[in-house]
Amino acid sequence: MIHNMNKSRILILSIIGIIVISLGILTWNHQSKKSGEDLTKYDYVVSFYSIHQNGKMNPQTKIIFVSSDQEQLEFSDKVNKAGKLFQEGNTFRAYSFGGNKSLLFESSSGYSTFSTSKGVLDSNIYTVNFALNGMNGRIEVITIDDGSTGEIRNTIQYTNPNHKVVTSPVIHAAIYHAVEIGTRLYFVGYDMVQDRYELYYLDEETNEVQFVDYWYHTSVEFEELLYVNGKIITVENPSHSRFMDEKEIPEMSSLTSMDPDTLEANTVSLDTKRIITAYTYGDSIRVVTEDNHLLEYTTDLKLVSDKDLSGTDFAKLFTNTEYKLHGIRYLGKKAAAIVTPNSETTELGKILEFDADTLTLQKSITIPLSENIGWKTDFVDLLIVEK
């Protein structure tokens, strides 16, 4: 009899386990990808996250694939928080920025949730901040949360030249831009303890992190990190560090061009106090200043052109009071901005498509709200789909 009771208990626990696992897998509740469907037919992917609807706490995530001709495909989740988007070939990922689930959405795996692999006794929470495609595979920048305050810790997981997945040493900075050049991964990060922004590189052959001290006696914030025509380009705005003397803080924005092999650098100051966005166009660098000028530079930092954008739709992105600008993405000849309404409406937001050369508005794509729930956006990310 006891033997039979044990069998029954095992059976019940097995059933409960299957139910729990199934609930985790079936969290995505809106629509499943059709067998064989190629999601790269869409032009954009947007992830929205909202904590409140109709004034009540009700966390919800929406991931929406959008075509320039207005065709849209929506997936929604009422448990997890979707963060940064990433494309790897025909696969799209949305990394979660909360809880123990590092990956919330993967288009080739049934839209399931996945946890970061870690040791049984490891109580840290690992969150993927962003990812990029490396020469040997996916590179993921991960934040380590051990419950302590006053210090930021990041690590990088990548595939080395020997095709082994490797985790870098702990980096005491919040990494927010990275670019891989050969066997080096250059990245910029914010060191909370030192209250300064710094440039580093990870040697993928030795798994060692090196600090580039070119900016050691200045205080700048890196608006962007680019790789153009064989040069590293850093786009810099003044940063008021609490440890720097006021005389050492730059008054104007600047551009630095650096040789990735020798780390020899050249810097030019711009006649503006802030650069609001920057991108590459062909073999040039484009920057937009706070006074609405589009400046184009060579990688040797020679000014090629200066265009006044005052009064244009692009300039209005930064002053519009009806919509909030969350970011601008650039890919090839296309620039796209994602904006959301500042008040409750029947739409989640708009994608504004610009020509990357002239920054003239080409198209406005509205993303409607599929439910009447009083949505308020707390986070949004936009990805331009690579074909």
Coordinates of C-alpha atoms in Angstrom, one line a residue:
M1 CA 0.0 0.0 0.0
I2 CA 2.8 2.4 0.9
H3 CA 4.5 1.4 -2.4
N4 CA 1.3 2.3 -4.3
M5 CA 1.1 5.6 -2.4
N6 CA 4.6 6.5 -3.4
K7 CA 3.8 5.7 -7.0
S8 CA 0.7 8.0 -6.8
R9 CA 2.7 10.8 -5.2
I10 CA 5.4 10.6 -8.0
L11 CA 2.6 10.6 -10.6
I12 CA 1.0 13.7 -9.0
L13 CA 4.3 15.5 -8.7
S14 CA 5.1 14.7 -12.3
I15 CA 1.8 16.1 -13.5
I16 CA 2.3 19.2 -11.5
G17 CA 5.8 19.6 -12.9
I18 CA 4.5 19.2 -16.5
I19 CA 1.8 21.9 -15.8
V20 CA 4.3 24.3 -14.3
I21 CA 6.7 23.8 -17.3
S22 CA 3.8 24.2 -19.7
L23 CA 2.7 27.4 -18.1
G24 CA 6.2 28.8 -18.5
I25 CA 6.3 27.8 -22.2
L26 CA 2.9 29.1 -23.0
T27 CA 3.3 32.5 -21.4
W28 CA 3.1 34.1 -24.9
N29 CA -0.7 34.3 -25.3
H30 CA -1.5 36.1 -28.5
Q31 CA -0.4 34.5 -31.7
S32 CA 2.1 31.8 -32.7
K33 CA 4.5 32.0 -35.6
K34 CA 3.3 30.1 -38.6
S35 CA 5.4 27.1 -39.5
G36 CA 8.1 28.3 -41.9
E37 CA 7.2 32.0 -41.7
D38 CA 10.1 34.3 -42.3
L39 CA 9.8 37.3 -40.0
T40 CA 12.5 39.2 -41.9
K41 CA 9.7 40.1 -44.3
Y42 CA 8.9 42.8 -41.8
D43 CA 10.9 46.1 -41.7
Y44 CA 10.9 46.8 -38.0
V45 CA 10.5 45.1 -34.6
V46 CA 9.3 47.1 -31.5
S47 CA 9.1 46.0 -27.9
F48 CA 6.8 48.0 -25.6
Y49 CA 6.6 47.5 -21.8
S50 CA 4.0 49.1 -19.5
I51 CA 3.7 48.9 -15.7
H52 CA 0.3 50.5 -15.5
Q53 CA -2.9 50.5 -17.5
N54 CA -6.0 52.5 -16.6
G55 CA -4.1 53.7 -13.5
K56 CA -3.6 50.2 -12.1
M57 CA -0.4 48.2 -11.8
N58 CA -0.6 45.6 -14.5
P59 CA 2.8 44.9 -16.1
Q60 CA 2.5 43.9 -19.8
T61 CA 4.9 43.5 -22.7
K62 CA 4.1 43.7 -26.4
I63 CA 6.5 42.8 -29.2
I64 CA 5.3 43.9 -32.6
F65 CA 6.7 43.2 -36.1
V66 CA 5.9 46.1 -38.5
S67 CA 6.1 46.5 -42.3
S68 CA 6.5 49.8 -44.1
D69 CA 3.1 49.0 -45.7
Q70 CA 1.5 48.9 -42.3
E71 CA 1.2 45.1 -42.0
Q72 CA 1.8 44.2 -38.3
L73 CA 2.1 41.0 -36.2
E74 CA 1.8 41.3 -32.4
F75 CA 2.8 39.1 -29.5
S76 CA 1.9 40.0 -25.9
D77 CA 2.9 38.8 -22.4
K78 CA 1.5 39.7 -19.0
V79 CA 4.2 38.3 -16.8
N80 CA 7.7 39.2 -18.1
K81 CA 9.5 42.4 -19.0
A82 CA 10.8 42.7 -22.6
G83 CA 13.9 44.8 -23.0
K84 CA 16.5 45.1 -25.7
L85 CA 15.9 43.6 -29.2
F86 CA 18.5 41.7 -31.2
Q87 CA 18.6 40.0 -34.6
E88 CA 20.8 37.1 -35.5
G89 CA 20.1 36.0 -39.0
N90 CA 16.4 35.1 -39.3
T91 CA 16.1 34.8 -35.5
F92 CA 14.9 37.7 -33.3
R93 CA 15.4 38.0 -29.6
A94 CA 14.0 40.2 -26.8
Y95 CA 16.1 40.1 -23.7
S96 CA 14.3 40.6 -20.4
F97 CA 15.5 43.4 -18.1
G98 CA 13.9 42.1 -14.9
G99 CA 13.6 38.9 -12.8
N100 CA 15.5 35.7 -13.4
K101 CA 14.6 35.3 -17.0
S102 CA 17.4 36.6 -19.2
L103 CA 15.7 35.8 -22.5
L104 CA 12.0 36.5 -22.9
F105 CA 11.4 36.0 -26.5
E106 CA 13.1 34.0 -29.3
S107 CA 11.3 33.8 -32.6
S108 CA 12.7 30.4 -33.5
S109 CA 11.8 28.7 -30.2
G110 CA 8.1 29.1 -29.7
Y111 CA 8.3 32.4 -27.9
S112 CA 9.4 30.9 -24.7
T113 CA 11.3 32.2 -21.6
F114 CA 14.8 31.0 -20.8
S115 CA 17.0 31.4 -17.8
T116 CA 20.7 32.1 -17.8
S117 CA 22.8 29.0 -17.0
K118 CA 24.5 29.3 -13.7
G119 CA 25.7 27.3 -10.7
V120 CA 23.3 25.8 -8.3
L121 CA 24.6 28.0 -5.4
D122 CA 24.8 31.1 -7.5
S123 CA 22.2 33.6 -6.3
N124 CA 23.1 36.4 -8.6
I125 CA 20.7 37.7 -11.2
Y126 CA 22.1 38.1 -14.7
T127 CA 20.5 40.5 -17.2
V128 CA 21.5 40.9 -20.8
N129 CA 21.8 44.6 -21.5
F130 CA 22.4 44.2 -25.2
A131 CA 23.9 41.9 -27.8
L132 CA 25.8 42.2 -31.1
N133 CA 26.8 39.9 -33.8
G134 CA 30.5 39.0 -33.5
M135 CA 32.9 37.4 -36.0
N136 CA 32.6 34.0 -34.2
G137 CA 29.1 34.3 -32.9
R138 CA 26.8 36.3 -30.7
I139 CA 28.3 38.6 -28.1
E140 CA 26.2 39.4 -25.0
V141 CA 26.8 42.2 -22.5
I142 CA 25.5 41.1 -19.1
T143 CA 24.8 42.9 -15.8
I144 CA 25.5 41.1 -12.6
D145 CA 23.1 41.9 -9.7
D146 CA 24.3 40.5 -6.4
G147 CA 21.9 42.6 -4.3
S148 CA 24.6 45.1 -3.3
T149 CA 24.5 48.8 -4.0
G150 CA 27.1 51.5 -4.9
E151 CA 28.9 49.5 -7.7
I152 CA 28.0 48.3 -11.2
R153 CA 29.3 45.0 -12.4
N154 CA 29.2 43.8 -16.0
T155 CA 30.6 40.8 -17.9
I156 CA 30.7 39.8 -21.5
Q157 CA 30.0 36.4 -23.0
Y158 CA 31.4 35.7 -26.4
T159 CA 32.9 33.0 -28.7
N160 CA 36.7 33.3 -28.9
P161 CA 38.8 32.6 -32.0
N162 CA 39.1 28.9 -30.9
H163 CA 35.3 28.7 -31.1
K164 CA 34.8 28.3 -27.4
V165 CA 32.1 30.3 -25.5
V166 CA 34.0 32.4 -22.9
T167 CA 32.9 34.8 -20.1
S168 CA 35.1 37.8 -19.5
P169 CA 36.4 38.9 -16.1
V170 CA 34.1 41.1 -14.2
I171 CA 34.1 44.7 -15.4
H172 CA 33.3 47.4 -12.8
A173 CA 31.3 49.6 -15.2
A174 CA 28.0 49.8 -17.0
I175 CA 28.7 49.0 -20.6
Y176 CA 26.5 50.7 -23.1
H177 CA 28.3 50.7 -26.5
A178 CA 30.5 48.1 -28.1
V179 CA 32.2 47.3 -31.4
E180 CA 34.3 44.3 -32.4
I181 CA 37.4 44.9 -34.5
G182 CA 39.4 41.8 -35.3
T183 CA 40.0 39.9 -32.1
R184 CA 39.4 43.0 -29.9
L185 CA 36.0 44.1 -28.5
Y186 CA 36.1 47.8 -27.8
F187 CA 33.5 49.2 -25.4
V188 CA 32.6 52.2 -23.4
G189 CA 31.2 52.1 -19.9
Y190 CA 30.4 54.2 -16.9
D191 CA 32.3 53.5 -13.6
M192 CA 30.0 54.5 -10.8
V193 CA 32.7 54.5 -8.1
Q194 CA 35.1 56.8 -10.1
D195 CA 32.1 58.7 -11.7
R196 CA 33.7 58.7 -15.1
Y197 CA 33.1 57.3 -18.6
E198 CA 35.9 55.2 -20.0
L199 CA 37.0 53.3 -23.1
Y200 CA 38.2 49.7 -22.8
Y201 CA 38.9 46.7 -25.0
L202 CA 38.6 43.0 -24.4
D203 CA 41.3 40.8 -26.0
E204 CA 39.4 37.8 -27.2
E205 CA 42.5 35.7 -27.6
T206 CA 43.6 36.1 -24.0
N207 CA 40.3 37.1 -22.3
E208 CA 41.9 40.1 -20.8
V209 CA 40.4 43.6 -20.4
Q210 CA 42.5 46.6 -21.0
F211 CA 41.8 50.3 -20.1
V212 CA 42.5 53.0 -22.8
D213 CA 43.8 56.0 -20.8
Y214 CA 43.5 58.6 -23.6
W215 CA 40.6 60.4 -21.8
Y216 CA 42.1 60.0 -18.3
H217 CA 42.5 63.8 -17.7
T218 CA 39.2 64.8 -19.2
S219 CA 35.6 64.3 -18.3
V220 CA 33.4 63.3 -21.2
E221 CA 30.4 61.1 -21.8
F222 CA 30.5 58.9 -24.8
E223 CA 27.3 59.6 -26.9
E224 CA 28.3 57.0 -29.5
L225 CA 31.1 54.5 -30.4
L226 CA 31.5 53.8 -34.1
Y227 CA 33.8 51.9 -36.4
V228 CA 34.3 53.7 -39.7
N229 CA 36.8 53.1 -42.5
G230 CA 39.3 51.4 -40.2
K231 CA 39.1 53.9 -37.4
I232 CA 37.4 54.0 -34.0
I233 CA 35.3 57.1 -33.6
T234 CA 34.1 58.3 -30.3
V235 CA 31.4 61.0 -30.1
E236 CA 31.8 62.9 -26.8
N237 CA 29.7 65.3 -24.7
P238 CA 30.9 67.2 -21.6
S239 CA 30.4 65.3 -18.4
H240 CA 30.5 66.9 -15.0
S241 CA 32.3 64.3 -12.8
R242 CA 32.3 65.0 -9.1
F243 CA 36.1 64.2 -9.0
M244 CA 37.1 66.6 -11.7
D245 CA 38.1 70.2 -11.3
E246 CA 35.8 72.6 -13.1
K247 CA 38.7 73.8 -15.2
E248 CA 39.3 70.3 -16.5
I249 CA 35.7 69.8 -17.8
P250 CA 35.4 70.5 -21.5
E251 CA 32.8 73.1 -22.5
M252 CA 32.2 71.8 -26.0
S253 CA 31.4 68.4 -27.6
S254 CA 34.2 66.6 -29.5
L255 CA 35.0 63.8 -31.9
T256 CA 38.0 61.5 -31.5
S257 CA 39.4 59.3 -34.2
M258 CA 41.6 56.4 -33.0
D259 CA 43.7 53.8 -34.7
P260 CA 42.5 50.4 -33.2
D261 CA 46.0 48.8 -33.5
T262 CA 48.2 51.6 -32.1
L263 CA 45.6 53.5 -30.1
E264 CA 47.0 56.7 -31.5
A265 CA 44.2 59.3 -31.4
N266 CA 43.2 62.7 -32.8
T267 CA 40.5 64.9 -31.3
V268 CA 38.6 67.9 -32.7
S269 CA 36.3 70.1 -30.7
L270 CA 32.9 71.1 -32.1
D271 CA 31.2 74.5 -31.9
T272 CA 28.3 73.0 -29.8
K273 CA 27.7 72.0 -26.2
R274 CA 25.9 68.8 -27.0
I275 CA 25.6 66.2 -29.8
I276 CA 22.2 64.6 -29.7
T277 CA 22.7 61.8 -32.2
A278 CA 25.4 60.3 -34.4
Y279 CA 25.7 57.7 -37.0
T280 CA 27.9 56.4 -39.9
Y281 CA 27.0 57.1 -43.6
G282 CA 29.3 55.5 -46.1
D283 CA 32.9 56.3 -45.0
S284 CA 31.8 59.4 -43.1
I285 CA 30.5 60.3 -39.6
R286 CA 27.3 62.3 -39.2
V287 CA 26.5 64.1 -36.0
V288 CA 23.4 66.2 -35.2
T289 CA 24.0 69.0 -32.7
E290 CA 21.5 70.5 -30.2
D291 CA 21.3 73.6 -32.3
N292 CA 20.0 71.5 -35.2
H293 CA 23.1 71.3 -37.5
L294 CA 23.9 68.1 -39.4
L295 CA 27.7 67.9 -39.6
E296 CA 29.6 65.4 -41.7
Y297 CA 33.2 64.5 -41.0
T298 CA 35.8 62.2 -42.6
T299 CA 37.5 59.7 -40.4
D300 CA 40.5 62.1 -40.3
L301 CA 38.0 64.6 -38.7
K302 CA 37.8 67.0 -41.6
L303 CA 34.5 68.8 -41.9
V304 CA 32.8 67.9 -45.2
S305 CA 29.4 69.6 -44.8
D306 CA 27.2 71.6 -42.4
K307 CA 23.5 71.5 -43.0
D308 CA 20.9 73.5 -41.0
L309 CA 18.0 71.2 -39.9
S310 CA 16.0 73.9 -38.1
G311 CA 12.3 73.6 -38.7
T312 CA 12.5 70.1 -40.2
D313 CA 10.6 67.0 -39.1
F314 CA 13.8 65.5 -37.8
A315 CA 14.6 68.6 -35.6
K316 CA 11.0 68.5 -34.3
L317 CA 11.6 65.0 -32.8
F318 CA 13.5 66.6 -30.0
T319 CA 11.0 69.4 -29.2
N320 CA 7.6 67.8 -29.8
T321 CA 5.4 67.9 -26.7
E322 CA 2.7 65.5 -27.8
Y323 CA 5.1 62.6 -28.3
K324 CA 8.2 61.3 -26.5
L325 CA 11.3 60.3 -28.5
H326 CA 12.8 57.0 -27.2
G327 CA 15.5 56.6 -29.7
I328 CA 16.8 56.7 -33.3
R329 CA 18.2 53.7 -35.2
Y330 CA 20.3 53.8 -38.3
L331 CA 20.9 51.1 -40.9
G332 CA 22.3 51.7 -44.4
K333 CA 20.3 54.5 -46.0
K334 CA 17.5 54.4 -43.5
A335 CA 17.0 56.2 -40.1
A336 CA 14.0 55.4 -38.0
A337 CA 12.7 57.1 -34.8
I338 CA 10.3 55.5 -32.3
V339 CA 8.0 57.9 -30.4
T340 CA 5.1 57.3 -28.0
P341 CA 2.2 59.6 -27.1
N342 CA 2.5 61.6 -23.8
S343 CA -1.2 61.0 -23.1
E344 CA -3.5 58.0 -23.3
T345 CA -4.7 57.4 -26.9
T346 CA -5.7 54.6 -29.2
E347 CA -2.1 54.1 -30.4
L348 CA 1.1 52.6 -28.9
G349 CA 3.3 54.9 -30.9
K350 CA 4.7 55.8 -34.3
I351 CA 7.8 54.8 -36.3
L352 CA 9.0 57.8 -38.2
E353 CA 11.2 56.7 -41.2
F354 CA 13.8 59.2 -42.5
D355 CA 16.3 59.2 -45.4
A356 CA 19.7 58.8 -43.7
D357 CA 21.3 61.1 -46.2
T358 CA 19.1 64.1 -46.0
L359 CA 17.2 63.3 -42.8
T360 CA 13.9 64.2 -44.5
L361 CA 10.8 62.3 -43.4
Q362 CA 9.8 59.5 -45.7
K363 CA 7.0 57.8 -43.9
S364 CA 5.0 57.7 -40.6
I365 CA 3.8 54.3 -39.4
T366 CA 1.2 54.2 -36.6
I367 CA 1.2 51.2 -34.3
P368 CA -2.4 50.9 -32.9
L369 CA -3.3 49.7 -29.5
S370 CA -5.1 46.4 -29.9
E371 CA -6.9 46.7 -26.5
N372 CA -8.8 49.5 -24.8
I373 CA -6.7 49.4 -21.7
G374 CA -5.3 53.0 -21.1
W375 CA -1.7 52.0 -22.0
K376 CA 1.2 54.1 -20.7
T377 CA 4.6 53.2 -22.1
D378 CA 7.5 52.8 -19.6
F379 CA 10.1 51.3 -22.0
V380 CA 10.4 50.8 -25.7
D381 CA 13.1 49.5 -28.1
L382 CA 13.2 49.6 -31.8
L383 CA 15.1 47.4 -34.3
I384 CA 15.5 47.9 -38.0
V385 CA 15.3 44.5 -39.6
E386 CA 18.4 43.4 -41.6
K387 CA 17.3 41.6 -44.8

